[in-house]
Coordinates of C-alpha atoms in Angstrom, one line a residue:
X1 CA 0.0 0.0 0.0
X2 CA 1.1 3.6 -0.7
X3 CA 0.9 6.1 2.2
X4 CA 2.2 9.5 1.4
X5 CA 5.6 9.1 -0.1
X6 CA 6.2 5.7 1.4
X7 CA 5.2 2.1 0.7
X8 CA 4.4 -0.8 3.0
X9 CA 3.2 -4.4 2.3
X10 CA 0.3 -5.8 4.3
X11 CA 2.4 -8.3 6.2
X12 CA 4.7 -5.6 7.4
X13 CA 1.8 -3.3 8.2
X14 CA 0.3 -6.0 10.5
X15 CA 3.6 -6.5 12.3
X16 CA 3.9 -2.7 12.8
X17 CA 0.3 -2.4 14.1
X18 CA 0.8 -5.3 16.5
X19 CA 3.8 -3.4 18.0
X20 CA 1.9 -0.2 18.2
X21 CA -1.1 -1.8 19.9
X22 CA 1.1 -3.6 22.4
X23 CA 2.9 -0.4 23.4
X24 CA -0.1 2.0 23.3
X25 CA -2.8 0.3 25.2
X26 CA -3.8 3.5 27.1
X27 CA -4.1 5.4 23.8
X28 CA -6.4 2.8 22.4
X29 CA -8.6 2.7 25.5
X30 CA -8.8 6.3 26.6
X31 CA -8.2 8.2 23.3
X32 CA -9.7 5.9 20.7
X33 CA -12.4 4.6 23.0
X34 CA -11.7 0.9 22.4
X35 CA -13.2 -1.6 22.6
X36 CA -16.4 -0.6 21.0
X37 CA -15.7 3.0 20.0
X38 CA -18.6 4.0 22.3
X39 CA -17.4 7.6 22.7
X40 CA -17.3 8.7 19.0
X41 CA -17.3 12.5 19.0
X42 CA -16.9 12.6 22.8
X43 CA -19.7 12.9 25.4
X44 CA -21.0 16.0 23.6
X45 CA -20.1 15.7 19.9
X46 CA -20.8 19.4 19.2
X47 CA -18.9 20.9 22.1
X48 CA -15.3 20.9 23.2
X49 CA -15.2 19.6 26.7
X50 CA -12.7 19.1 29.4
X51 CA -13.1 15.4 28.8
X52 CA -12.0 15.8 25.2
X53 CA -8.9 17.7 26.2
X54 CA -8.0 15.1 28.8
X55 CA -8.3 12.4 26.2
X56 CA -6.0 14.2 23.8
X57 CA -3.4 14.4 26.5
X58 CA -3.3 10.6 26.5
X59 CA -2.0 10.7 22.9
X60 CA 0.6 13.3 23.7
X61 CA -1.1 16.6 22.8
X62 CA 1.0 18.4 25.5
X63 CA -1.6 21.1 26.0
X64 CA -0.4 24.1 28.0
X65 CA -2.4 25.7 30.8
X66 CA -3.5 28.6 28.6
X67 CA -4.6 26.4 25.7
X68 CA -7.4 25.0 27.8
X69 CA -9.6 28.0 28.4
X70 CA -9.0 29.1 24.8
X71 CA -10.2 25.8 23.5
X72 CA -13.3 25.7 25.7
X73 CA -14.3 29.2 24.5
X74 CA -13.8 28.7 20.8
X75 CA -17.2 29.3 19.1
X76 CA -17.3 26.2 17.0
X77 CA -20.6 24.6 18.0
X78 CA -22.3 25.4 14.6
X79 CA -19.2 24.3 12.7
X80 CA -19.2 21.0 14.6
X81 CA -23.0 20.5 14.2
X82 CA -22.6 21.0 10.4
X83 CA -20.5 17.9 10.2
X84 CA -22.1 14.5 11.0
X85 CA -20.1 12.5 13.6
X86 CA -19.7 9.7 11.1
X87 CA -18.7 11.9 8.2
X88 CA -15.9 10.2 6.2
X89 CA -12.9 11.8 4.5
X90 CA -13.4 9.3 1.6
X91 CA -16.7 11.2 0.9
X92 CA -15.2 14.7 1.2
X93 CA -14.1 15.3 -2.4
X94 CA -12.2 18.6 -2.6
X95 CA -14.6 21.4 -3.4
X96 CA -17.6 19.5 -1.9
X97 CA -19.7 20.9 0.9
X98 CA -18.2 18.4 3.3
X99 CA -14.6 19.2 2.4
X100 CA -15.3 22.9 2.8
X101 CA -17.0 22.3 6.2
X102 CA -14.0 20.3 7.3
X103 CA -11.6 23.1 6.4
X104 CA -13.9 25.7 8.1
X105 CA -13.8 23.8 11.4
X106 CA -10.1 23.3 11.1
X107 CA -9.7 27.1 10.7
X108 CA -11.7 27.7 13.9
X109 CA -8.8 26.2 15.9
X110 CA -6.1 28.0 14.0
X111 CA -4.1 31.0 15.2
X112 CA -3.7 30.4 18.9
X113 CA 0.0 30.7 19.7
X114 CA 1.5 27.3 20.5
X115 CA -1.5 25.4 19.3
X116 CA -0.1 23.9 16.1
X117 CA -1.2 21.2 13.6
X118 CA -0.4 18.2 15.9
X119 CA -2.4 19.4 18.8
X120 CA -5.3 20.5 16.6
X121 CA -5.4 17.3 14.7
X122 CA -5.6 15.2 17.8
X123 CA -8.6 17.2 19.0
X124 CA -10.4 17.2 15.6
X125 CA -9.8 13.5 15.1
X126 CA -11.4 12.8 18.5
X127 CA -14.4 14.9 17.5
X128 CA -14.8 13.5 14.0
X129 CA -12.7 10.3 13.8
X130 CA -13.7 9.3 10.3
X131 CA -12.9 12.7 8.8
X132 CA -9.7 14.2 10.3
X133 CA -6.4 12.3 10.4
X134 CA -4.0 12.7 13.3
X135 CA -0.8 14.3 12.3
X136 CA 2.6 14.6 14.1
X137 CA 6.2 15.3 13.0
X138 CA 6.6 11.7 11.7
X139 CA 3.4 11.9 9.6
X140 CA 4.6 15.2 8.2
X141 CA 7.7 13.5 7.1
X142 CA 5.7 10.8 5.4
X143 CA 3.5 13.3 3.6
X144 CA 6.2 15.8 2.8
X145 CA 5.1 19.3 1.7
X146 CA 1.4 18.3 1.8
X147 CA 1.4 18.0 5.6
X148 CA -1.2 20.6 6.8
X149 CA -4.5 22.1 6.0
X150 CA -6.5 21.4 2.8
X151 CA -3.5 19.9 1.0
X152 CA -2.9 17.4 3.8
X153 CA -6.6 16.4 3.9
X154 CA -6.6 16.0 0.1
X155 CA -3.4 13.9 0.1
X156 CA -4.7 11.6 2.8
X157 CA -8.0 11.3 1.0
X158 CA -6.2 10.4 -2.2
X159 CA -4.5 7.5 -0.3
X160 CA -7.9 6.4 1.2
X161 CA -9.7 6.2 -2.1
X162 CA -6.7 4.7 -4.1
X163 CA -8.2 1.4 -5.3
X164 CA -5.1 -0.6 -4.4
X165 CA -5.1 0.9 -0.9
X166 CA -8.8 0.2 -0.5
X167 CA -8.2 -3.5 -1.2
X168 CA -5.1 -3.7 1.1
X169 CA -6.9 -1.8 4.0
X170 CA -9.8 -4.2 3.7
X171 CA -7.4 -7.2 3.9
X172 CA -5.6 -5.5 6.8
X173 CA -8.9 -5.1 8.8
X174 CA -9.9 -8.7 8.1
X175 CA -6.6 -9.9 9.4
X176 CA -6.7 -7.6 12.5
X177 CA -10.2 -8.9 13.4
X178 CA -8.9 -12.4 13.0
X179 CA -6.1 -11.8 15.6
X180 CA -6.2 -13.9 18.7
X181 CA -8.5 -12.6 21.5
X182 CA -5.4 -12.0 23.6
X183 CA -3.8 -9.8 20.9
X184 CA -4.0 -6.0 21.5
X185 CA -3.9 -5.6 17.7
X186 CA -7.4 -7.1 17.4
X187 CA -8.8 -3.9 18.8
X188 CA -7.5 -2.0 15.8
X189 CA -9.9 -4.0 13.6
X190 CA -12.6 -1.7 15.0
X191 CA -11.0 1.7 14.1
X192 CA -11.7 3.7 11.0
X193 CA -9.4 3.0 8.0
X194 CA -8.3 6.6 8.5
X195 CA -6.9 5.8 11.9
X196 CA -5.0 2.8 10.6
X197 CA -3.5 5.0 7.9
X198 CA -2.3 7.7 10.3
X199 CA -0.7 5.1 12.6
X200 CA 1.1 3.6 9.7
X201 CA 2.1 7.0 8.3
X202 CA 3.6 7.9 11.7
X203 CA 5.5 4.6 12.0
X204 CA 6.8 5.0 8.4
X205 CA 8.0 8.6 9.1
X206 CA 9.7 7.5 12.3
X207 CA 11.5 4.7 10.5
X208 CA 13.3 7.1 8.2

């Protein structure tokens, strides 16, 4: 499968996801809400809550004290409500209403000093996990110049809808679901394809 500027075969992807799941149990439980993904969008999908901010800390958002009141006071309720909780990036063709709504929400959380792309993506992914990818320094290495904003969303979407990738991600999810009950990687069979992509993109960037 092709992810950004990198390539990985399904067998290697499975091996990498096993290692990720084994070493990131707290992230899978408290950030991703596994098993079951029972907290998609948070306890209030159209509001930013203290619970949301605490969950992003588990995945290393490193929020500062002055980030928290700013985030709680951002007027984004209408922008969140305009995007269904299960809206998928695959359906957000550039120029479409969904793509433009995604960019508008992203921009609501832009401009606060010290609140960069990585922190923002971890919050937005939590609120709309099928639409916004997580990004970090390693994912930015994987995606090169298209590592933020509309260009990043478009690049990730291109990877999600690539027919060869669609086939390989389906195979990947089937194999994750078939993992032994004792395997932490089995939980990853429940997450959106987008989340599998960003985990692999981070691991591929870290490996270089």
